[in-house]
Each structure stands twice: as C-alpha cells, then as structure tokens.
C-alpha cells in the first residue's frame, strides 16, 4: 500500500543516491529538498524570509544595532573560546599566556584584538541600544519583559567587562579590580562579607582570578544566552528583520571596524601585576569611569559623617539602575511618539548627559 | 514560677563574679605598680641619687648614661670612674679607687681598661684591639710621642656619657655620620694649620661617586655599602694609606678590578717604579665615576699624563675606549628604538628590554677588564653586548615589518569586505528594480 | 520586440549565473580568508628553546642495570645503563605509542601494552611493533649522563 504511493509521488527526474546529496548544493535542491522536506520549514516562513530580503526605503538606524549586538556576542564567544585554548587562569601563567598569545601564537594578536575591541564595541552599542529603545518607547506594554531582560543584559555585559579586565593579570587590571572590589565596603556591616565574596580573600589574589575567570567563561555566557532568549521571545514574530541585505552590510561594516581596530590599535599588554606596587594612575575602563566619578564625588558629602558618604555614592547608582529597571511601570503615558513624551525624554537626556559628562571629567582629570 | 529560679541563679552568678573579679583586678594593678617602683629604686646607686639632685649638667650625665650603650648593658658609674657607690657617706674618698674625670691624654687608656680586656669584652662579642690600633695611628703617635692633646681621642667620636652603639644613627661614629665627624677637625683649616695637611677632604668626598651615594644622590645604590673615611684609613689606626697599600685598600671592595689590575702591565710598573697607583688615574677622596674620557687627554688622571699621545700604549687605550663607547652607543641607539616602539600599545617589548639589560651587564663586565689593558679582554665582552644589541635591533625591525604586514593584510581584508558590500548593494539594487517592475 | 525580450532575458539569466558564481566565489574566499587565521592559531608554535637542549642527569640517578625515562626534545626517552654501556632510545613504542619499560632480568625493552620487545639497539625482537626504536646519542661525562647531540 505504502510503497506505490511513495513511488508515485516521486518525480521521475529526482536524483537519488550520491547524486541526491549533490543536488542539495544547488539552490533549488537546497530550498525544496533540504529546507522544505528534510527540515520541514513551512513555505510561509521561507516566503517571509524571501520577502524580508526586499530592500526598504527607510530603516530606523536603531534596527541595525540589535543585530550588530548579536553578531558581537557571537564573535566574543568564538574569540573567547580560542583565547581560552592558550590561557591558564593562574597568577603565575596568566600574564605570560597573554604575552604568548599576542606575540608567538600565529594570529593570536588578531583573535585577542577582536575580543578586546569587541567587548568595547559591545558595551558601547548596548548603551546606544538602550537609548534607542527608550526613545522609541519600545519598553511600553506588552514589552516589559524585553525591557527588563535588556537591562539585565546591560548589567551582564558590564559584568563581562569587569571580570574580563582582570584576566590578563597586568598592573592596570590588577589594581582596577582591587579598586572595584573595594566598592562593596561602602555598605556597613555586610560590606566586608561582600568584599570577601568578590575577592575570595582579603586581597585580590589567585582565588580572585579563578573566580573572575569562571564568572567570565561560565556563569556570564550562560546567563547572557538565557536572557537573550528571554529578550527575544516577546518579539519573535519580528525576528527576521526587513531588508536583510542592508543588515548584513551593517554587520560587515562592524566587522571591518573590529579588525581595523585590532590591527591598528592592538590590545595592550602593560606590565605584570605587582601586588606590592600601585601604579600612579589607576583608572577603570571607560564604561566604569562615570561610576568611579560618582563614588569620588560622594566623598564631598562628608558632612553626613561616618560611612554615609560612601554608602550614598553606591546607593545613588543602585537607585538609578532600579529606576531604569522599573521604567515600563513608572511611565504610564501610552504615547510612543517622542514629541508626546516630554518628561520621559528629558529624563533620559539628563541621564545620558550626566553619564557622558562624568565620564569625560574622570577621563581628563 | 518556673522561670524565677533561673533568673535568680543568673543574678547570683553575676553578683559573685563581680565580687571575685573586680576587686581582684584593682589589687593586681596596684601591686605591680609598687613592685616596679621598688625594683627601679633597688637598681639605683648612690652616685645617681645625688647627681640627679644636683641638676643641670651633672644630672644630664646621668640621663645620657642611662640612654647610652653602657647604661643599657648596666655598666654603671664605678665601672669607669671607680669609687664606692654603696654608701652615701664618702663614695669619692681615697681607697675606693675613685678616678674622677680623666684628662685627654688619659682617655684612651681609661676606656681600654675594659675595652682591651679580652676576657671581659668576650661577653659582648666586641673587638679589643682599639687601643693598640690607636697607638699606631697618627692620632695616637702624636698623643703619646709629642703629647699633643689636639688629636682625636675616643670621646671625640664616640661621646662621653652618651655613648650610643656605632650602629645607632645617632652615634657620631656611625657610618653615615663619620665623614662629618672627622671633618670637624680635618675640615678646620686653622685647627689643622700646624699639621700641614689637606682640609678639603669632606667636600672632595661628597663630590666623589662614593660621597654621592652616601648622600643618596645615586638611585639604586645602597649608602650603607659605600666607603666612608674609616673604610680606607682604618677606624682606630687612622693614617694615610701608603703607596703599597692603596691597591689593597681599594681592592677590599673592588676585588674584581684589583684582580684584573694585577693581570696587567701597570702592576709590573707599580712594582718597579711605584706608579701608577689607583689614585693616579682615579684621584683620591674626589673619586668621580670613571668614564672612558680617562683614556684621552694629557691632563692629570688621564692616560696622556704619563704616555705620549702617539705612543703604542696610548693608542691601545683609545682602542679600548672605542670598543666600550661603541657598545654603549649601540645600546643607547637601540634602546631609543625600543622606547619609541613601546609607545605603540599592544607591542610587547619586555623581552627586548631584558636583552638590552643583558647587553648593558656585559658592558659593565667589560669595564673593570680595562684595568688589565688587554684589548681582547674588553672586546670579548663588548662584542657579546653588541651581538645582543644587534639581535634586539633585528627584532625591532622584525616587529616594524610585522606591523606593516599586518596593515597590508588588513587592507586586503578591507578590500574584500568592500567588494562584498558592493556586490550586496548591487543585489539590493536588483531586488529594488524587480519590486518596481512588479 | 519579442526577439529583444528574449535576448534580454537570456542576458539576464547568464548575468544571474555569473553573479551567482561570483558571489559564491567571494563567499568561499571570504570564509577561507577568515578561517585561515583560525587554522594557523590552532597549530601551536614550536618551542624553539628546547630543540638544542642537552639533558643531563646525575649518574647516581641511573645505577648500572637500571633505566630512567627523561624528556628529550619533547619526546619521552629511555636511558639505560647496562654492563655493556649506556643506551638511550625514544621510549615511545612504534606500535601504538605506549611508553616502553626496561626489563632488567631479560635484558630487553618491553612495551607494557602489547608485549612488543626490543633489544638495546632498538631492534624489534618480537611482538607487534612495526619499526625499531630510534637511538638517541648519550654519553657519560664525569658524573653526568648527557643525552643529546654534540
């Protein structure tokens, strides 16, 4: 019963055997045979994909950023995996391994340079993405989960920056990490325990390096993947963007920028970390400069006395992040047009201006 | 009802504890205070009791003594001054061996009663040859043969009642202070007039490399390792080093240099005509850091002062000079290259710097070998340095070349991406056309 | 009109095929280009320092009749002292790469995995080994055993 049916359905000229396998590599064979028959992808989806190839006259600039961010995350994962092949997270080897990768392993400088600059670009684009989403009002119901998971992703990418910074185990990274892990001391009573958790001891040491490493390569990538999925579930219908070709061009441009930066301004090596010698200028990465400056400015609140000024510095930042998290619930204005949301726009402009000014002040102080 | 007994027991315990603990504490602290007082009074001897009450200078002696090495080791007044401290009546009368204040001539023997007593000094592990050495010194000879009391005696450098350990920075005889202490007399032109010797030693010394290190003006050099006056002139047997001694005196620290000097022709000359000594090329007191300039010129301390400028020996010196200078020049040149390279981020010059350091060490090793005055001895090391430097230079060039290659690769990759983008744009344009047709 | 139309469609199809080949070529080239650095990255560079190294061991470590495995040029090498003299051979069995052992009682080198047996010159006496072991130069200078060339 079944056999004749199958035979009857089969087209007389359809290739079989190895020729059938070869036919998968023609465009028609790939479409009909692989996608439709083998993978069972519906015509609907394929047509949609084809339609999305169609160029659009106008594309919102922000639409590219989300795809560039995805691309950067994949690039970071890949280069990170390659770096890990030659890297040992021990205080004796870490620095030498980074030197080995950069100087001796063929194209190690390129892989490391892309990983280094990729992280910077990623955080930069995350900030852009936040601003663009906010201005578009894309956080408004029913997109609350996308917004909140997006905020988590922002914090996670900062976490990547923080933990990855220590791994080369050079003077700058060692002391920047020392300063950052000192921040929880602002909390009275529990501060010391928080510091111990961050450092795994009283000082930044081998334990700290191992913790930061495991965070950087295990916990954070897993969490980030989870939250990216969560981020995209509510908007899965629009996942394949319109005008795919232009998006692809944008990604290529981003990649060109990445390899140019990696070649023309290679990732620095500095000197090996020396726990008994603090260099004169200990500055965090640019994305933490604003936070550092807030903490320093909080020192001027010394009329509060005791541990209050330090705590204020930390609490202000936590407060700002909390506000950002709760934006979809605080902003009850249903309008999405920028012109109809004067208060919301003022709020974010002040926020971003403050961030940029604080960063610049800390940078050129 | 069931809870009350518990509370009562608790209150009772607190009450008992407070009775037992609190008075006990008060008792113990009072006791220890009085004990301490008693012990310290017990330790006092009658000299101190009176002298403390006499006030002013005489009380100061006691205080000084208490802080001195003698006071700390419980060497009390009668140990030096004699007398009977056990009675208040007549501690200073005859028969108690009271000595009082020694005159300047008596002082060396006065101190030596203990300090030359080998069996006594053994417990402190101190040397006992100070007096015998002193007697051989110019100071001692003048004191004992010419009865000249202007010369230095023990107390001038070590103090009277306030004698700190020599290792104590407060001591006038401490390594850091001794040059100044000697200069109190030796730098005073009027005071030294009858002796007809130089009085500019201190200035000369402080101008010297030794003195600069002593004054902490040379980075990375340890002042406690450089010689001061007594290291060359002997502390107690002080007199100018004789001709034959000089190489030995310098060689005490510059052992390698001495060895190379002994290998060379200058040693032969020294044995035959007493020249050239270390100080003939390097000066004394004002010993500057020697540079290759010593090999040229006819002024004092330069080769041309003894050798004719067209002589074989002088030319050999020039060759040695050239070898060292050439190596240094090359290292400096390459170091500059490395430093400019360092400014590019991401370039790793750690190995290059290490190799340059090794090259510098080789030059440093070549320099003392100039004392043997054999060209090959020196060039052996300068050539090693040159080889290392050339290696670094080659690596610098390689790095630069590598950067150019990287840029070329980048350019090619960018071209490919550009081409890809162009074709994608073309594809997009085609699709746009199609849409318009539809 | 019709002829023209046919012509243009013919042109456009050839152009399309040409474009496809071109794009495919470029994509292939690009992927190759990007994969080449990764391919090179994965092949670790040789450690140039160890190549010329001569291993030296104290004679006390290898008494006569005993053997010792040392790492020479990143290869395990067995050093054997016998009554007939000093022998050094690569310790990697030519069969399946196990590390061979010195059997003092039978005066032969035995592989523990599949019982391949070699004599002191590395020649296969019995067992599955296809090739002899490579001989490494070794000599005794004073109280040191030097393994390696020169």
mmCIF file with all atom_site columns, C-alpha atoms in Angstrom, chain A residues 53-57 59 95 99 102-103 109 243 245-246 248-249 252-253 255-256 259-260 263-271, chain B residues 342 344-348 350-351 353-354 399 402-403 406-407 410 413-414 417 420-421 424-425 427-429 431-432 434-436:
data_model
loop_
_atom_site.group_PDB
_atom_site.id
_atom_site.type_symbol
_atom_site.label_atom_id
_atom_site.label_alt_id
_atom_site.label_comp_id
_atom_site.label_asym_id
_atom_site.label_entity_id
_atom_site.label_seq_id
_atom_site.pdbx_PDB_ins_code
_atom_site.Cartn_x
_atom_site.Cartn_y
_atom_site.Cartn_z
_atom_site.occupancy
_atom_site.B_iso_or_equiv
_atom_site.pdbx_formal_charge
_atom_site.auth_seq_id
_atom_site.auth_comp_id
_atom_site.auth_asym_id
_atom_site.auth_atom_id
_atom_site.pdbx_PDB_model_num
ATOM 1  C CA . UNK A 1 53  ? 15.244 40.297 1.518  1.00 0.00 ? 53  UNK A CA 1
ATOM 2  C CA . UNK A 1 54  ? 13.362 43.060 -0.236 1.00 0.00 ? 54  UNK A CA 1
ATOM 3  C CA . UNK A 1 55  ? 15.015 46.425 0.328  1.00 0.00 ? 55  UNK A CA 1
ATOM 4  C CA . UNK A 1 56  ? 13.170 49.012 2.329  1.00 0.00 ? 56  UNK A CA 1
ATOM 5  C CA . UNK A 1 57  ? 13.344 52.687 1.610  1.00 0.00 ? 57  UNK A CA 1
ATOM 6  C CA . UNK A 1 59  ? 15.163 51.823 8.058  1.00 0.00 ? 59  UNK A CA 1
ATOM 7  C CA . UNK A 1 95  ? 50.272 37.250 32.126 1.00 0.00 ? 95  UNK A CA 1
ATOM 8  C CA . UNK A 1 99  ? 52.008 37.582 26.049 1.00 0.00 ? 99  UNK A CA 1
ATOM 9  C CA . UNK A 1 102 ? 49.830 38.109 21.496 1.00 0.00 ? 102 UNK A CA 1
ATOM 10 C CA . UNK A 1 103 ? 53.412 37.579 20.376 1.00 0.00 ? 103 UNK A CA 1
ATOM 11 C CA . UNK A 1 109 ? 47.115 39.220 18.277 1.00 0.00 ? 109 UNK A CA 1
ATOM 12 C CA . UNK A 1 243 ? 15.762 44.392 4.394  1.00 0.00 ? 243 UNK A CA 1
ATOM 13 C CA . UNK A 1 245 ? 20.837 42.612 2.940  1.00 0.00 ? 245 UNK A CA 1
ATOM 14 C CA . UNK A 1 246 ? 21.275 46.027 4.458  1.00 0.00 ? 246 UNK A CA 1
ATOM 15 C CA . UNK A 1 248 ? 24.177 42.153 6.614  1.00 0.00 ? 248 UNK A CA 1
ATOM 16 C CA . UNK A 1 249 ? 26.087 45.108 5.192  1.00 0.00 ? 249 UNK A CA 1
ATOM 17 C CA . UNK A 1 252 ? 30.135 43.572 7.674  1.00 0.00 ? 252 UNK A CA 1
ATOM 18 C CA . UNK A 1 253 ? 30.963 47.212 8.356  1.00 0.00 ? 253 UNK A CA 1
ATOM 19 C CA . UNK A 1 255 ? 33.414 43.555 11.403 1.00 0.00 ? 255 UNK A CA 1
ATOM 20 C CA . UNK A 1 256 ? 35.627 45.768 9.243  1.00 0.00 ? 256 UNK A CA 1
ATOM 21 C CA . UNK A 1 259 ? 39.589 44.080 12.524 1.00 0.00 ? 259 UNK A CA 1
ATOM 22 C CA . UNK A 1 260 ? 40.827 47.606 11.775 1.00 0.00 ? 260 UNK A CA 1
ATOM 23 C CA . UNK A 1 263 ? 45.260 45.752 13.769 1.00 0.00 ? 263 UNK A CA 1
ATOM 24 C CA . UNK A 1 264 ? 45.884 49.463 14.124 1.00 0.00 ? 264 UNK A CA 1
ATOM 25 C CA . UNK A 1 265 ? 45.436 49.718 17.888 1.00 0.00 ? 265 UNK A CA 1
ATOM 26 C CA . UNK A 1 266 ? 46.305 46.284 19.303 1.00 0.00 ? 266 UNK A CA 1
ATOM 27 C CA . UNK A 1 267 ? 45.158 45.220 22.752 1.00 0.00 ? 267 UNK A CA 1
ATOM 28 C CA . UNK A 1 268 ? 47.725 46.445 25.293 1.00 0.00 ? 268 UNK A CA 1
ATOM 29 C CA . UNK A 1 269 ? 49.931 44.186 27.393 1.00 0.00 ? 269 UNK A CA 1
ATOM 30 C CA . UNK A 1 270 ? 51.227 46.531 30.140 1.00 0.00 ? 270 UNK A CA 1
ATOM 31 C CA . UNK A 1 271 ? 53.369 45.148 32.958 1.00 0.00 ? 271 UNK A CA 1
ATOM 32 C CA . UNK B 2 342 ? 56.908 50.869 23.380 1.00 0.00 ? 342 UNK B CA 1
ATOM 33 C CA . UNK B 2 344 ? 52.535 51.777 20.402 1.00 0.00 ? 344 UNK B CA 1
ATOM 34 C CA . UNK B 2 345 ? 50.022 49.942 22.557 1.00 0.00 ? 345 UNK B CA 1
ATOM 35 C CA . UNK B 2 346 ? 49.937 46.196 22.301 1.00 0.00 ? 346 UNK B CA 1
ATOM 36 C CA . UNK B 2 347 ? 53.595 45.898 21.391 1.00 0.00 ? 347 UNK B CA 1
ATOM 37 C CA . UNK B 2 348 ? 55.448 43.679 23.757 1.00 0.00 ? 348 UNK B CA 1
ATOM 38 C CA . UNK B 2 350 ? 59.524 43.154 27.695 1.00 0.00 ? 350 UNK B CA 1
ATOM 39 C CA . UNK B 2 351 ? 61.910 40.627 26.140 1.00 0.00 ? 351 UNK B CA 1
ATOM 40 C CA . UNK B 2 353 ? 64.266 45.350 27.309 1.00 0.00 ? 353 UNK B CA 1
ATOM 41 C CA . UNK B 2 354 ? 65.574 42.303 29.134 1.00 0.00 ? 354 UNK B CA 1
ATOM 42 C CA . UNK B 2 399 ? 58.293 43.958 14.682 1.00 0.00 ? 399 UNK B CA 1
ATOM 43 C CA . UNK B 2 402 ? 55.333 42.598 11.083 1.00 0.00 ? 402 UNK B CA 1
ATOM 44 C CA . UNK B 2 403 ? 53.208 45.679 11.647 1.00 0.00 ? 403 UNK B CA 1
ATOM 45 C CA . UNK B 2 406 ? 49.519 43.252 9.379  1.00 0.00 ? 406 UNK B CA 1
ATOM 46 C CA . UNK B 2 407 ? 48.416 46.527 7.849  1.00 0.00 ? 407 UNK B CA 1
ATOM 47 C CA . UNK B 2 410 ? 44.086 44.425 6.947  1.00 0.00 ? 410 UNK B CA 1
ATOM 48 C CA . UNK B 2 413 ? 40.651 42.105 4.121  1.00 0.00 ? 413 UNK B CA 1
ATOM 49 C CA . UNK B 2 414 ? 39.004 45.519 3.965  1.00 0.00 ? 414 UNK B CA 1
ATOM 50 C CA . UNK B 2 417 ? 34.740 43.319 2.606  1.00 0.00 ? 417 UNK B CA 1
ATOM 51 C CA . UNK B 2 420 ? 31.368 42.111 -0.784 1.00 0.00 ? 420 UNK B CA 1
ATOM 52 C CA . UNK B 2 421 ? 29.420 45.144 0.325  1.00 0.00 ? 421 UNK B CA 1
ATOM 53 C CA . UNK B 2 424 ? 25.446 43.121 -1.828 1.00 0.00 ? 424 UNK B CA 1
ATOM 54 C CA . UNK B 2 425 ? 24.440 46.660 -2.726 1.00 0.00 ? 425 UNK B CA 1
ATOM 55 C CA . UNK B 2 427 ? 21.998 42.657 -5.306 1.00 0.00 ? 427 UNK B CA 1
ATOM 56 C CA . UNK B 2 428 ? 19.869 45.022 -3.325 1.00 0.00 ? 428 UNK B CA 1
ATOM 57 C CA . UNK B 2 429 ? 19.580 47.304 -6.314 1.00 0.00 ? 429 UNK B CA 1
ATOM 58 C CA . UNK B 2 431 ? 15.798 43.482 -5.954 1.00 0.00 ? 431 UNK B CA 1
ATOM 59 C CA . UNK B 2 432 ? 14.660 47.093 -5.898 1.00 0.00 ? 432 UNK B CA 1
ATOM 60 C CA . UNK B 2 434 ? 12.323 43.854 -9.511 1.00 0.00 ? 434 UNK B CA 1
ATOM 61 C CA . UNK B 2 435 ? 9.986  45.422 -6.980 1.00 0.00 ? 435 UNK B CA 1
ATOM 62 C CA . UNK B 2 436 ? 9.469  48.418 -9.201 1.00 0.00 ? 436 UNK B CA 1
#
